Amino acid sequence: MISHLAKSITCILILLLTLFCSAAFARSENEIKVVYLYNFIKFIKWPQEPTTNNITICLYGENTFGDAIEKLNTLKARNRSLVVIYPDSDKDSIGEDINCSVVFIGPLEDKIADDLLTKIDSNPVLTVSDIDSFTDKGGIIGFIKLGNVVKFDINLKQARSSNIQISSKLLELANHVIQ
C-alpha cells in the first residue's frame, strides 16, 4: 500500500515539476520573434559583408517587441555587434539611402511597407515583417502564426534578387519558400 502511495506522490511531483519548468521557460511571441531575427542574421550571407563593425537593424513602426529587441544591442553575429535603430516611419521621410543590413517593418506599417520595399528593391537588405502575406508583397522573410506557434515564410526569389544568400538550414525550417 505504501508503495502505491509513494508511486502516486512521485508521479504528482514529476507532473508538477514538469508544469513548473515549462512555465518558467515559456517565451512570449515577441521574444520568440527576436530570437528568430537574431538567428536569421546568423544564417544570411550578404554579397559583400559590410565593412562596418556593426550590423544595423532598422525597426520601422511601433516597437511591438518591447524590451526584448534591446537585448540584440548586447549580442554579436557574424563577428560584428548588432545595433538596433528606429528610423522615422513617416512616409515622406523615408530616405533613398537606407543604410541597414536588416529592415524590420512593424505589423501596423502596411502603408509604408510598399514604399520601403520599393526603395530597398534589389539592394542587399534583409527585409523581415509580421505583416500578413509579407513575402507575397516582396519581403524576404515574413513571420506567420500557425495556432500558437510562430513560424516564417521565405521569399527566396526576392532574396536572390537582392543578392542575399540564405543558408539551406534556414530554408529547411521555413513554413513556405517562394522559389
CSV table of C-alpha atoms in Angstrom, one decimal:
chain,number,residue,atom,x,y,z
A,1,MET,CA,0.0,0.0,0.0
A,2,ILE,CA,2.8,2.4,0.8
A,3,SER,CA,4.4,1.5,-2.5
A,4,HIS,CA,1.3,2.6,-4.4
A,5,LEU,CA,1.1,5.8,-2.4
A,6,ALA,CA,4.7,6.6,-3.0
A,7,LYS,CA,4.3,6.0,-6.7
A,8,SER,CA,1.3,8.3,-6.8
A,9,ILE,CA,3.1,11.1,-4.9
A,10,THR,CA,6.2,10.7,-7.2
A,11,CYS,CA,4.0,10.9,-10.3
A,12,ILE,CA,2.3,14.0,-9.0
A,13,LEU,CA,5.6,15.6,-8.1
A,14,ILE,CA,7.0,14.9,-11.5
A,15,LEU,CA,3.9,16.3,-13.2
A,16,LEU,CA,4.1,19.5,-11.1
A,17,LEU,CA,7.8,19.8,-11.7
A,18,THR,CA,7.2,19.4,-15.5
A,19,LEU,CA,4.5,22.0,-15.5
A,20,PHE,CA,6.6,24.4,-13.4
A,21,CYS,CA,9.6,24.1,-15.6
A,22,SER,CA,7.7,24.5,-18.9
A,23,ALA,CA,6.0,27.7,-17.5
A,24,ALA,CA,9.4,29.0,-16.3
A,25,PHE,CA,10.9,28.7,-19.8
A,26,ALA,CA,7.8,29.9,-21.7
A,27,ARG,CA,8.6,32.8,-24.0
A,28,SER,CA,6.3,35.5,-25.3
A,29,GLU,CA,5.5,35.6,-29.1
A,30,ASN,CA,7.7,38.7,-29.4
A,31,GLU,CA,10.6,37.2,-27.6
A,32,ILE,CA,10.5,34.3,-30.0
A,33,LYS,CA,10.5,36.7,-32.9
A,34,VAL,CA,13.5,38.5,-31.6
A,35,VAL,CA,15.3,35.1,-31.2
A,36,TYR,CA,14.3,34.3,-34.8
A,37,LEU,CA,15.6,37.7,-36.0
A,38,TYR,CA,18.9,37.1,-34.4
A,39,ASN,CA,19.2,33.7,-35.9
A,40,PHE,CA,18.2,34.9,-39.3
A,41,ILE,CA,21.2,37.2,-39.3
A,42,LYS,CA,23.5,34.2,-38.4
A,43,PHE,CA,22.2,32.3,-41.5
A,44,ILE,CA,22.2,35.0,-44.0
A,45,LYS,CA,25.2,36.0,-46.2
A,46,TRP,CA,25.3,39.4,-47.8
A,47,PRO,CA,27.2,39.8,-51.1
A,48,GLN,CA,29.9,41.8,-49.6
A,49,GLU,CA,29.9,41.7,-45.9
A,50,PRO,CA,29.7,45.3,-44.8
A,51,THR,CA,33.0,46.8,-43.8
A,52,THR,CA,31.5,48.4,-40.7
A,53,ASN,CA,31.9,47.0,-37.2
A,54,ASN,CA,28.1,46.7,-36.8
A,55,ILE,CA,25.1,45.0,-38.3
A,56,THR,CA,22.4,47.6,-38.2
A,57,ILE,CA,18.8,46.5,-37.7
A,58,CYS,CA,16.3,49.2,-38.6
A,59,LEU,CA,13.0,48.9,-36.9
A,60,TYR,CA,10.2,50.8,-38.7
A,61,GLY,CA,7.0,51.3,-36.9
A,62,GLU,CA,5.9,50.7,-33.3
A,63,ASN,CA,8.2,48.5,-31.3
A,64,THR,CA,6.0,45.6,-30.6
A,65,PHE,CA,9.0,43.6,-29.2
A,66,GLY,CA,9.2,45.7,-26.1
A,67,ASP,CA,12.5,45.3,-24.2
A,68,ALA,CA,13.3,42.0,-25.9
A,69,ILE,CA,14.6,43.8,-29.0
A,70,GLU,CA,17.1,45.8,-26.9
A,71,LYS,CA,18.8,42.6,-26.0
A,72,LEU,CA,20.1,42.4,-29.6
A,73,ASN,CA,22.2,45.5,-28.8
A,74,THR,CA,24.3,43.3,-26.5
A,75,LEU,CA,24.9,40.5,-29.0
A,76,LYS,CA,27.2,39.8,-31.9
A,77,ALA,CA,26.5,37.9,-35.1
A,78,ARG,CA,29.0,37.2,-37.9
A,79,ASN,CA,31.7,38.6,-35.6
A,80,ARG,CA,30.0,42.0,-35.5
A,81,SER,CA,28.0,43.8,-33.0
A,82,LEU,CA,24.3,44.3,-33.5
A,83,VAL,CA,22.8,47.7,-33.3
A,84,VAL,CA,19.0,48.4,-33.3
A,85,ILE,CA,17.9,51.8,-34.6
A,86,TYR,CA,14.5,53.3,-35.1
A,87,PRO,CA,14.3,55.4,-38.3
A,88,ASP,CA,11.4,57.8,-38.8
A,89,SER,CA,8.5,55.8,-40.3
A,90,ASP,CA,6.8,58.9,-41.7
A,91,LYS,CA,6.2,58.0,-45.4
A,92,ASP,CA,7.6,61.4,-46.6
A,93,SER,CA,10.8,61.0,-44.6
A,94,ILE,CA,11.8,57.6,-45.9
A,95,GLY,CA,15.1,58.4,-47.5
A,96,GLU,CA,16.5,56.9,-50.6
A,97,ASP,CA,19.6,55.6,-48.8
A,98,ILE,CA,18.5,53.0,-46.2
A,99,ASN,CA,21.8,52.1,-44.5
A,100,CYS,CA,20.6,49.0,-42.8
A,101,SER,CA,21.6,45.4,-43.1
A,102,VAL,CA,18.2,44.3,-41.8
A,103,VAL,CA,14.9,46.2,-42.0
A,104,PHE,CA,12.1,45.0,-39.8
A,105,ILE,CA,8.7,46.6,-40.7
A,106,GLY,CA,6.2,46.5,-37.8
A,107,PRO,CA,2.8,45.0,-38.2
A,108,LEU,CA,0.9,48.3,-38.4
A,109,GLU,CA,3.2,49.8,-41.1
A,110,ASP,CA,1.5,48.1,-44.0
A,111,LYS,CA,1.1,51.5,-45.6
A,112,ILE,CA,4.8,52.3,-45.7
A,113,ALA,CA,5.9,48.7,-46.4
A,114,ASP,CA,5.4,49.1,-50.2
A,115,ASP,CA,7.4,52.3,-50.3
A,116,LEU,CA,10.2,50.7,-48.2
A,117,LEU,CA,10.3,47.6,-50.3
A,118,THR,CA,10.4,49.7,-53.5
A,119,LYS,CA,13.3,51.9,-52.1
A,120,ILE,CA,15.2,48.9,-50.9
A,121,ASP,CA,14.3,46.9,-54.1
A,122,SER,CA,17.4,44.9,-55.1
A,123,ASN,CA,19.8,46.3,-52.5
A,124,PRO,CA,21.3,43.6,-50.2
A,125,VAL,CA,19.0,44.3,-47.3
A,126,LEU,CA,17.2,41.5,-45.4
A,127,THR,CA,13.6,42.6,-45.0
A,128,VAL,CA,11.5,41.0,-42.3
A,129,SER,CA,8.0,41.7,-41.1
A,130,ASP,CA,4.9,40.2,-39.5
A,131,ILE,CA,2.6,42.0,-41.9
A,132,ASP,CA,0.1,39.5,-43.5
A,133,SER,CA,1.4,38.0,-46.7
A,134,PHE,CA,4.7,40.0,-46.5
A,135,THR,CA,6.6,37.6,-48.6
A,136,ASP,CA,4.0,37.7,-51.3
A,137,LYS,CA,4.4,41.5,-51.3
A,138,GLY,CA,8.2,41.3,-52.0
A,139,GLY,CA,9.6,41.0,-48.5
A,140,ILE,CA,12.2,38.3,-47.8
A,141,ILE,CA,11.1,36.8,-44.5
A,142,GLY,CA,7.6,37.1,-43.1
A,143,PHE,CA,6.5,35.9,-39.7
A,144,ILE,CA,3.3,33.8,-39.6
A,145,LYS,CA,1.4,32.3,-36.7
A,146,LEU,CA,0.1,28.7,-37.0
A,147,GLY,CA,-2.1,28.2,-34.0
A,148,ASN,CA,0.2,29.1,-31.1
A,149,VAL,CA,3.4,28.5,-33.0
A,150,VAL,CA,5.4,31.3,-34.6
A,151,LYS,CA,6.9,30.3,-38.0
A,152,PHE,CA,8.1,32.1,-41.0
A,153,ASP,CA,7.9,32.1,-44.8
A,154,ILE,CA,10.8,33.0,-47.1
A,155,ASN,CA,10.7,34.6,-50.5
A,156,LEU,CA,13.9,33.1,-51.9
A,157,LYS,CA,13.2,34.7,-55.3
A,158,GLN,CA,13.4,38.2,-53.7
A,159,ALA,CA,16.5,37.2,-51.6
A,160,ARG,CA,18.3,36.2,-54.8
A,161,SER,CA,17.2,39.4,-56.5
A,162,SER,CA,18.8,41.2,-53.5
A,163,ASN,CA,22.0,39.1,-53.8
A,164,ILE,CA,21.4,37.7,-50.3
A,165,GLN,CA,22.2,34.1,-49.7
A,166,ILE,CA,20.1,32.1,-47.3
A,167,SER,CA,21.5,29.0,-45.6
A,168,SER,CA,19.8,25.8,-46.6
A,169,LYS,CA,19.4,25.1,-42.9
A,170,LEU,CA,17.2,28.2,-42.6
A,171,LEU,CA,15.3,27.3,-45.7
A,172,GLU,CA,14.5,23.8,-44.2
A,173,LEU,CA,13.0,25.5,-41.2
A,174,ALA,CA,10.7,27.8,-43.2
A,175,ASN,CA,7.0,27.1,-43.3
A,176,HIS,CA,6.9,28.0,-47.1
A,177,VAL,CA,9.6,29.0,-49.5
A,178,ILE,CA,8.7,31.1,-52.6
A,179,GLN,CA,11.1,30.0,-55.4
